[in-house]
Amino acid sequence: MVTASGGSAAVTIDPVDGGRWTSLVLAGREWLWAGPGLLSGPRTGRRDFVDAGGLDECFPTVRGTPDHGGLWNQPWDTTVSFEETTLTRTFTAGADTVVADYTLQAPPGYRFIWAAHALLDCAVGATISAPFAPTCRLYPEAAAHLPEPWPADAPWVADTWPTTLGLDTYGPSDGTAVGAVLVDCPTVSVQDRDALLTWELSCPGQPVSTALWRNQAGFPDGAPYRSLGVEPMLGRVFDLAEAGPGDAAVVPANGELTWRLTVTARPV
C-alpha cells in the first residue's frame, strides 16, 4: 500500500490491485466503502469487473468493453498503460483536501470515458447535491421505476436532477439499483451524518460530468448488497460505444491531456 498524507488528509493506494484507492480520510473520517468481500487479493487478469469497494479508475469506458475499463485488472504505480495510451497520476494531500492530477498521453483524436469510480461508506439518509439542476441521464435499470414506458432502443432517457426517482437521497433498502449521469456537472457534494464531502473535476475544453450509482440492495441478483457510487467523470455517458458528438473526451493534437480531481471535506 502507498499513502499520500498532509495535514488531516490521507489517501491510500493499492498499486497491485489496479491502483485502487482503498482509503480516503478527510474531516476526521473514512469515506470509502470497503466492499462486500467478493474476492480476496488482486483482480489482475480478470475480464469481468469485481466490486472490491474503494475507488477504481475506469478508462477508456465504464460500462461496455472492457468492463469498467482496462486499468482495474492490472498492477500499476504512478504510470499505467492501456493499448496505445499511458496515464500518469500524482497525489497531493493537504488540510482536509486531496488532489489527484492526471496526464494522459495518447494519439491525437483518441476518444475515451474516464471515471473515478468511488464507492462511499454512507449511512441511510445521506444526501447528494449539485450546485444547479443539471440534466440527468437515466439508464435502463431504472425503467421499471419510471412513470412512462422506456423508449424502444434508447440507451438512456433524460430527466432533471434529482429526477422523479429522488436520486439525491441514499435511502433504505428497497430492492432498487439505478445508474445515472449528471451531465456537464463538475461538482457534487455528499452530506453524510456530520460531514460534507465535495468532488470537483476540472478539464477545460472537455465534457465533465458526475456519474451516480445508487444501489439500495438491488444488485446483484441473488446476493444484493448496498453501495453508493459518486463518480466524477470525463464524458457524458457510461459506455464509450454509446457516445454521441461531445459525449466523450478527446485527446488534442499535441497528444496529451491533463485533468485535476479535487476532493474536500468539512464538518457540518
mmCIF file of C-alpha atoms in Angstrom:
data_model
loop_
_atom_site.group_PDB
_atom_site.id
_atom_site.type_symbol
_atom_site.label_atom_id
_atom_site.label_comp_id
_atom_site.label_asym_id
_atom_site.label_seq_id
_atom_site.Cartn_x
_atom_site.Cartn_y
_atom_site.Cartn_z
ATOM 1 C CA MET A 1 0.000 0.000 0.000
ATOM 2 C CA VAL A 2 1.111 3.579 -0.739
ATOM 3 C CA THR A 3 -0.198 6.525 1.288
ATOM 4 C CA ALA A 4 -0.117 10.247 0.489
ATOM 5 C CA SER A 5 -0.890 12.410 3.501
ATOM 6 C CA GLY A 6 -0.754 16.017 4.606
ATOM 7 C CA GLY A 7 -2.404 17.785 7.489
ATOM 8 C CA SER A 8 -5.522 15.808 8.383
ATOM 9 C CA ALA A 9 -5.968 14.297 4.895
ATOM 10 C CA ALA A 10 -4.723 10.940 3.634
ATOM 11 C CA VAL A 11 -5.310 8.698 0.629
ATOM 12 C CA THR A 12 -4.064 5.109 0.431
ATOM 13 C CA ILE A 13 -3.490 3.316 -2.871
ATOM 14 C CA ASP A 14 -3.053 -0.381 -3.694
ATOM 15 C CA PRO A 15 -0.756 -0.408 -6.773
ATOM 16 C CA VAL A 16 -1.015 -4.193 -7.093
ATOM 17 C CA ASP A 17 -4.819 -4.105 -7.349
ATOM 18 C CA GLY A 18 -5.334 -1.705 -10.240
ATOM 19 C CA GLY A 19 -4.094 1.411 -8.449
ATOM 20 C CA ARG A 20 -7.312 1.326 -6.419
ATOM 21 C CA TRP A 21 -7.873 3.955 -3.730
ATOM 22 C CA THR A 22 -8.510 1.836 -0.645
ATOM 23 C CA SER A 23 -8.843 4.659 1.892
ATOM 24 C CA LEU A 24 -9.737 8.352 1.816
ATOM 25 C CA VAL A 25 -9.585 10.109 5.186
ATOM 26 C CA LEU A 26 -10.902 13.676 5.295
ATOM 27 C CA ALA A 27 -12.530 15.735 8.071
ATOM 28 C CA GLY A 28 -11.594 13.081 10.599
ATOM 29 C CA ARG A 29 -13.338 10.115 8.998
ATOM 30 C CA GLU A 30 -13.045 7.371 6.398
ATOM 31 C CA TRP A 31 -15.138 7.978 3.257
ATOM 32 C CA LEU A 32 -14.549 4.898 1.104
ATOM 33 C CA TRP A 33 -16.642 1.753 1.376
ATOM 34 C CA ALA A 34 -14.619 -1.420 1.889
ATOM 35 C CA GLY A 35 -16.711 -3.612 -0.421
ATOM 36 C CA PRO A 36 -18.670 -6.834 0.067
ATOM 37 C CA GLY A 37 -15.648 -9.191 0.175
ATOM 38 C CA LEU A 38 -16.373 -10.859 -3.157
ATOM 39 C CA LEU A 39 -12.706 -11.627 -3.781
ATOM 40 C CA SER A 40 -9.503 -11.774 -1.762
ATOM 41 C CA GLY A 41 -6.304 -10.476 -3.320
ATOM 42 C CA PRO A 42 -5.731 -8.528 -6.553
ATOM 43 C CA ARG A 43 -8.076 -8.760 -9.543
ATOM 44 C CA THR A 44 -5.193 -8.984 -12.038
ATOM 45 C CA GLY A 45 -6.124 -10.571 -15.355
ATOM 46 C CA ARG A 46 -9.882 -10.817 -14.746
ATOM 47 C CA ARG A 47 -12.236 -9.875 -17.562
ATOM 48 C CA ASP A 48 -15.432 -9.225 -15.598
ATOM 49 C CA PHE A 49 -15.346 -6.437 -13.036
ATOM 50 C CA VAL A 50 -15.309 -7.490 -9.381
ATOM 51 C CA ASP A 51 -16.576 -4.903 -6.894
ATOM 52 C CA ALA A 52 -13.825 -4.501 -4.303
ATOM 53 C CA GLY A 53 -15.010 -1.136 -2.977
ATOM 54 C CA GLY A 54 -12.819 1.939 -2.650
ATOM 55 C CA LEU A 55 -12.193 3.935 -5.820
ATOM 56 C CA ASP A 56 -11.304 2.354 -9.165
ATOM 57 C CA GLU A 57 -10.010 4.296 -12.156
ATOM 58 C CA CYS A 58 -12.294 3.461 -15.107
ATOM 59 C CA PHE A 59 -10.711 4.079 -18.536
ATOM 60 C CA PRO A 60 -11.399 4.164 -21.517
ATOM 61 C CA THR A 61 -15.021 3.304 -20.631
ATOM 62 C CA VAL A 62 -17.133 2.494 -17.592
ATOM 63 C CA ARG A 63 -19.772 0.131 -18.934
ATOM 64 C CA GLY A 64 -19.265 -1.813 -22.134
ATOM 65 C CA THR A 65 -15.997 -3.331 -23.313
ATOM 66 C CA PRO A 66 -13.729 -3.694 -21.453
ATOM 67 C CA ASP A 67 -15.959 -3.944 -18.389
ATOM 68 C CA HIS A 68 -15.202 -0.910 -16.161
ATOM 69 C CA GLY A 69 -12.194 -0.189 -18.359
ATOM 70 C CA GLY A 70 -8.757 -1.700 -18.680
ATOM 71 C CA LEU A 71 -6.938 -0.420 -15.579
ATOM 72 C CA TRP A 72 -8.590 -2.104 -12.576
ATOM 73 C CA ASN A 73 -7.369 -5.583 -13.595
ATOM 74 C CA GLN A 74 -3.651 -4.847 -13.935
ATOM 75 C CA PRO A 75 -0.952 -3.769 -11.486
ATOM 76 C CA TRP A 76 0.235 -0.201 -11.832
ATOM 77 C CA ASP A 77 2.022 2.533 -9.989
ATOM 78 C CA THR A 78 2.267 6.244 -10.781
ATOM 79 C CA THR A 79 2.072 5.408 -14.505
ATOM 80 C CA VAL A 80 -0.015 2.719 -16.234
ATOM 81 C CA SER A 81 -0.546 1.822 -19.904
ATOM 82 C CA PHE A 82 -3.579 0.580 -21.795
ATOM 83 C CA GLU A 83 -3.334 -0.252 -25.506
ATOM 84 C CA GLU A 84 -1.757 2.833 -27.130
ATOM 85 C CA THR A 85 -2.177 5.156 -24.120
ATOM 86 C CA THR A 86 -0.236 5.980 -20.952
ATOM 87 C CA LEU A 87 -1.858 7.523 -17.878
ATOM 88 C CA THR A 88 0.117 9.196 -15.079
ATOM 89 C CA ARG A 89 -1.424 10.057 -11.697
ATOM 90 C CA THR A 90 0.054 12.029 -8.805
ATOM 91 C CA PHE A 91 -1.425 12.966 -5.427
ATOM 92 C CA THR A 92 -1.131 15.999 -3.160
ATOM 93 C CA ALA A 93 -2.744 15.978 0.287
ATOM 94 C CA GLY A 94 -3.369 18.991 2.489
ATOM 95 C CA ALA A 95 -5.744 20.188 5.180
ATOM 96 C CA ASP A 96 -8.896 18.135 4.515
ATOM 97 C CA THR A 97 -8.105 18.138 0.768
ATOM 98 C CA VAL A 98 -6.756 15.512 -1.607
ATOM 99 C CA VAL A 99 -5.820 16.500 -5.164
ATOM 100 C CA ALA A 100 -5.217 13.934 -7.904
ATOM 101 C CA ASP A 101 -3.546 15.220 -11.080
ATOM 102 C CA TYR A 102 -3.738 13.152 -14.276
ATOM 103 C CA THR A 103 -1.804 13.275 -17.546
ATOM 104 C CA LEU A 104 -2.889 11.104 -20.480
ATOM 105 C CA GLN A 105 -0.586 10.552 -23.434
ATOM 106 C CA ALA A 106 -2.428 9.098 -26.419
ATOM 107 C CA PRO A 107 -2.788 9.526 -30.185
ATOM 108 C CA PRO A 108 -4.410 12.839 -31.193
ATOM 109 C CA GLY A 109 -8.158 12.399 -31.540
ATOM 110 C CA TYR A 110 -8.300 9.416 -29.162
ATOM 111 C CA ARG A 111 -11.811 9.288 -27.624
ATOM 112 C CA PHE A 112 -12.471 7.947 -24.149
ATOM 113 C CA ILE A 113 -14.553 7.978 -20.996
ATOM 114 C CA TRP A 114 -12.799 8.214 -17.632
ATOM 115 C CA ALA A 115 -14.409 7.988 -14.204
ATOM 116 C CA ALA A 116 -13.198 7.993 -10.624
ATOM 117 C CA HIS A 117 -15.471 5.091 -9.622
ATOM 118 C CA ALA A 118 -15.775 5.973 -5.917
ATOM 119 C CA LEU A 119 -17.961 3.854 -3.641
ATOM 120 C CA LEU A 120 -18.729 5.692 -0.416
ATOM 121 C CA ASP A 121 -19.294 4.500 3.133
ATOM 122 C CA CYS A 122 -22.548 6.362 3.808
ATOM 123 C CA ALA A 123 -25.484 5.767 6.120
ATOM 124 C CA VAL A 124 -29.143 5.664 5.146
ATOM 125 C CA GLY A 125 -30.297 9.257 4.678
ATOM 126 C CA ALA A 126 -27.095 10.619 3.127
ATOM 127 C CA THR A 127 -27.856 13.265 0.508
ATOM 128 C CA ILE A 128 -26.243 14.168 -2.827
ATOM 129 C CA SER A 129 -26.393 17.767 -4.042
ATOM 130 C CA ALA A 130 -25.353 19.661 -7.165
ATOM 131 C CA PRO A 131 -24.844 23.448 -7.381
ATOM 132 C CA PHE A 132 -27.590 23.673 -10.022
ATOM 133 C CA ALA A 133 -30.249 21.392 -11.547
ATOM 134 C CA PRO A 134 -28.371 19.557 -14.316
ATOM 135 C CA THR A 135 -29.847 17.255 -16.919
ATOM 136 C CA CYS A 136 -29.608 13.701 -15.623
ATOM 137 C CA ARG A 137 -29.345 10.707 -17.945
ATOM 138 C CA LEU A 138 -31.034 7.610 -16.518
ATOM 139 C CA TYR A 139 -30.133 4.107 -17.674
ATOM 140 C CA PRO A 140 -32.322 1.063 -18.450
ATOM 141 C CA GLU A 141 -32.140 -0.447 -14.944
ATOM 142 C CA ALA A 142 -34.370 2.480 -13.923
ATOM 143 C CA ALA A 143 -37.076 1.591 -16.460
ATOM 144 C CA ALA A 144 -39.295 -0.375 -14.067
ATOM 145 C CA HIS A 145 -39.376 2.551 -11.640
ATOM 146 C CA LEU A 146 -40.318 5.334 -14.078
ATOM 147 C CA PRO A 147 -43.874 6.576 -14.749
ATOM 148 C CA GLU A 148 -43.514 6.350 -18.543
ATOM 149 C CA PRO A 149 -42.560 3.299 -20.657
ATOM 150 C CA TRP A 150 -38.916 3.095 -21.685
ATOM 151 C CA PRO A 151 -38.463 4.238 -25.327
ATOM 152 C CA ALA A 152 -37.532 1.396 -27.642
ATOM 153 C CA ASP A 153 -33.768 1.027 -28.193
ATOM 154 C CA ALA A 154 -32.936 4.113 -26.083
ATOM 155 C CA PRO A 155 -29.581 3.771 -24.266
ATOM 156 C CA TRP A 156 -30.729 6.404 -21.745
ATOM 157 C CA VAL A 157 -33.513 8.909 -21.057
ATOM 158 C CA ALA A 158 -33.145 12.476 -19.789
ATOM 159 C CA ASP A 159 -34.663 13.878 -16.608
ATOM 160 C CA THR A 160 -33.869 16.875 -14.392
ATOM 161 C CA TRP A 161 -31.850 16.281 -11.226
ATOM 162 C CA PRO A 162 -32.769 14.879 -8.728
ATOM 163 C CA THR A 163 -35.196 13.108 -11.125
ATOM 164 C CA THR A 164 -38.560 11.523 -10.421
ATOM 165 C CA LEU A 165 -36.678 8.789 -8.524
ATOM 166 C CA GLY A 166 -35.334 11.200 -5.918
ATOM 167 C CA LEU A 167 -31.730 10.222 -6.541
ATOM 168 C CA ASP A 168 -30.494 12.919 -4.178
ATOM 169 C CA THR A 169 -31.109 10.629 -1.183
ATOM 170 C CA TYR A 170 -29.428 7.333 -0.285
ATOM 171 C CA GLY A 171 -32.490 5.640 1.095
ATOM 172 C CA PRO A 172 -33.334 2.407 2.876
ATOM 173 C CA SER A 173 -33.057 -0.963 1.158
ATOM 174 C CA ASP A 174 -35.885 -1.150 -1.368
ATOM 175 C CA GLY A 175 -34.505 -3.556 -3.978
ATOM 176 C CA THR A 176 -33.517 -0.846 -6.483
ATOM 177 C CA ALA A 177 -30.206 -0.158 -8.208
ATOM 178 C CA VAL A 178 -30.013 2.807 -10.573
ATOM 179 C CA GLY A 179 -27.203 4.385 -12.588
ATOM 180 C CA ALA A 180 -27.298 7.978 -13.810
ATOM 181 C CA VAL A 181 -25.050 10.693 -15.245
ATOM 182 C CA LEU A 182 -25.369 14.335 -14.169
ATOM 183 C CA VAL A 183 -24.458 15.935 -17.489
ATOM 184 C CA ASP A 184 -21.918 18.793 -17.532
ATOM 185 C CA CYS A 185 -21.879 18.834 -13.743
ATOM 186 C CA PRO A 186 -18.263 19.016 -12.490
ATOM 187 C CA THR A 187 -19.058 19.465 -8.786
ATOM 188 C CA VAL A 188 -21.145 17.282 -6.482
ATOM 189 C CA SER A 189 -21.341 17.138 -2.684
ATOM 190 C CA VAL A 190 -22.380 14.325 -0.360
ATOM 191 C CA GLN A 191 -23.619 15.066 3.154
ATOM 192 C CA ASP A 192 -23.394 12.043 5.422
ATOM 193 C CA ARG A 193 -24.095 12.326 9.114
ATOM 194 C CA ASP A 194 -21.951 15.217 10.395
ATOM 195 C CA ALA A 195 -19.678 15.881 7.393
ATOM 196 C CA LEU A 196 -19.839 17.177 3.822
ATOM 197 C CA LEU A 197 -17.672 15.658 1.071
ATOM 198 C CA THR A 198 -17.213 17.588 -2.208
ATOM 199 C CA TRP A 199 -15.826 16.296 -5.509
ATOM 200 C CA GLU A 200 -14.674 18.779 -8.155
ATOM 201 C CA LEU A 201 -13.273 17.807 -11.550
ATOM 202 C CA SER A 202 -11.509 20.258 -13.877
ATOM 203 C CA CYS A 203 -10.546 19.648 -17.514
ATOM 204 C CA PRO A 204 -11.060 22.772 -19.670
ATOM 205 C CA GLY A 205 -12.456 22.124 -23.117
ATOM 206 C CA GLN A 206 -13.682 18.607 -22.312
ATOM 207 C CA PRO A 207 -17.099 17.244 -21.221
ATOM 208 C CA VAL A 208 -17.040 16.989 -17.421
ATOM 209 C CA SER A 209 -19.911 15.237 -15.613
ATOM 210 C CA THR A 210 -20.639 13.189 -12.497
ATOM 211 C CA ALA A 211 -21.920 9.614 -12.587
ATOM 212 C CA LEU A 212 -24.066 8.140 -9.823
ATOM 213 C CA TRP A 213 -24.730 4.532 -8.814
ATOM 214 C CA ARG A 214 -27.364 4.162 -6.090
ATOM 215 C CA ASN A 215 -27.669 0.534 -5.069
ATOM 216 C CA GLN A 216 -30.230 0.059 -2.319
ATOM 217 C CA ALA A 217 -29.935 -3.742 -2.158
ATOM 218 C CA GLY A 218 -30.988 -4.119 -5.790
ATOM 219 C CA PHE A 219 -27.725 -5.514 -7.213
ATOM 220 C CA PRO A 220 -26.567 -8.156 -7.969
ATOM 221 C CA ASP A 221 -29.407 -10.613 -8.491
ATOM 222 C CA GLY A 222 -29.415 -13.356 -5.907
ATOM 223 C CA ALA A 223 -26.996 -11.729 -3.463
ATOM 224 C CA PRO A 224 -27.683 -7.978 -3.362
ATOM 225 C CA TYR A 225 -25.763 -5.547 -1.193
ATOM 226 C CA ARG A 226 -25.792 -1.790 -0.691
ATOM 227 C CA SER A 227 -23.396 0.705 -2.290
ATOM 228 C CA LEU A 228 -23.350 4.378 -3.218
ATOM 229 C CA GLY A 229 -21.170 5.432 -6.121
ATOM 230 C CA VAL A 230 -20.422 9.110 -6.751
ATOM 231 C CA GLU A 231 -18.103 9.212 -9.753
ATOM 232 C CA PRO A 232 -16.564 12.353 -11.280
ATOM 233 C CA MET A 233 -16.129 11.632 -14.983
ATOM 234 C CA LEU A 234 -14.827 12.897 -18.304
ATOM 235 C CA GLY A 235 -17.680 12.306 -20.709
ATOM 236 C CA ARG A 236 -21.470 12.259 -20.611
ATOM 237 C CA VAL A 237 -22.253 8.517 -20.913
ATOM 238 C CA PHE A 238 -21.241 5.286 -19.207
ATOM 239 C CA ASP A 239 -20.390 3.379 -22.392
ATOM 240 C CA LEU A 240 -17.913 4.783 -24.894
ATOM 241 C CA ALA A 241 -19.701 2.823 -27.648
ATOM 242 C CA GLU A 242 -22.851 4.910 -26.987
ATOM 243 C CA ALA A 243 -21.079 8.276 -27.017
ATOM 244 C CA GLY A 244 -22.546 10.744 -29.482
ATOM 245 C CA PRO A 245 -20.959 14.038 -30.539
ATOM 246 C CA GLY A 246 -19.500 15.767 -27.487
ATOM 247 C CA ASP A 247 -20.194 12.808 -25.181
ATOM 248 C CA ALA A 248 -16.573 11.608 -24.919
ATOM 249 C CA ALA A 249 -13.293 13.284 -24.027
ATOM 250 C CA VAL A 250 -10.892 13.731 -26.960
ATOM 251 C CA VAL A 251 -7.093 13.932 -26.841
ATOM 252 C CA PRO A 252 -5.889 17.171 -28.516
ATOM 253 C CA ALA A 253 -3.427 17.498 -31.376
ATOM 254 C CA ASN A 254 -0.370 17.520 -29.104
ATOM 255 C CA GLY A 255 -1.177 14.000 -27.874
ATOM 256 C CA GLU A 256 -1.530 14.984 -24.203
ATOM 257 C CA LEU A 257 -4.493 15.773 -21.967
ATOM 258 C CA THR A 258 -4.403 16.777 -18.288
ATOM 259 C CA TRP A 259 -7.139 16.981 -15.677
ATOM 260 C CA ARG A 260 -7.449 17.503 -11.910
ATOM 261 C CA LEU A 261 -9.723 15.918 -9.328
ATOM 262 C CA THR A 262 -10.054 17.761 -6.011
ATOM 263 C CA VAL A 263 -11.749 16.142 -3.015
ATOM 264 C CA THR A 264 -12.504 18.167 0.110
ATOM 265 C CA ALA A 265 -14.482 17.611 3.299
ATOM 266 C CA ARG A 266 -15.597 19.627 6.282
ATOM 267 C CA PRO A 267 -17.770 19.109 9.358
ATOM 268 C CA VAL A 268 -21.362 20.357 9.176
#
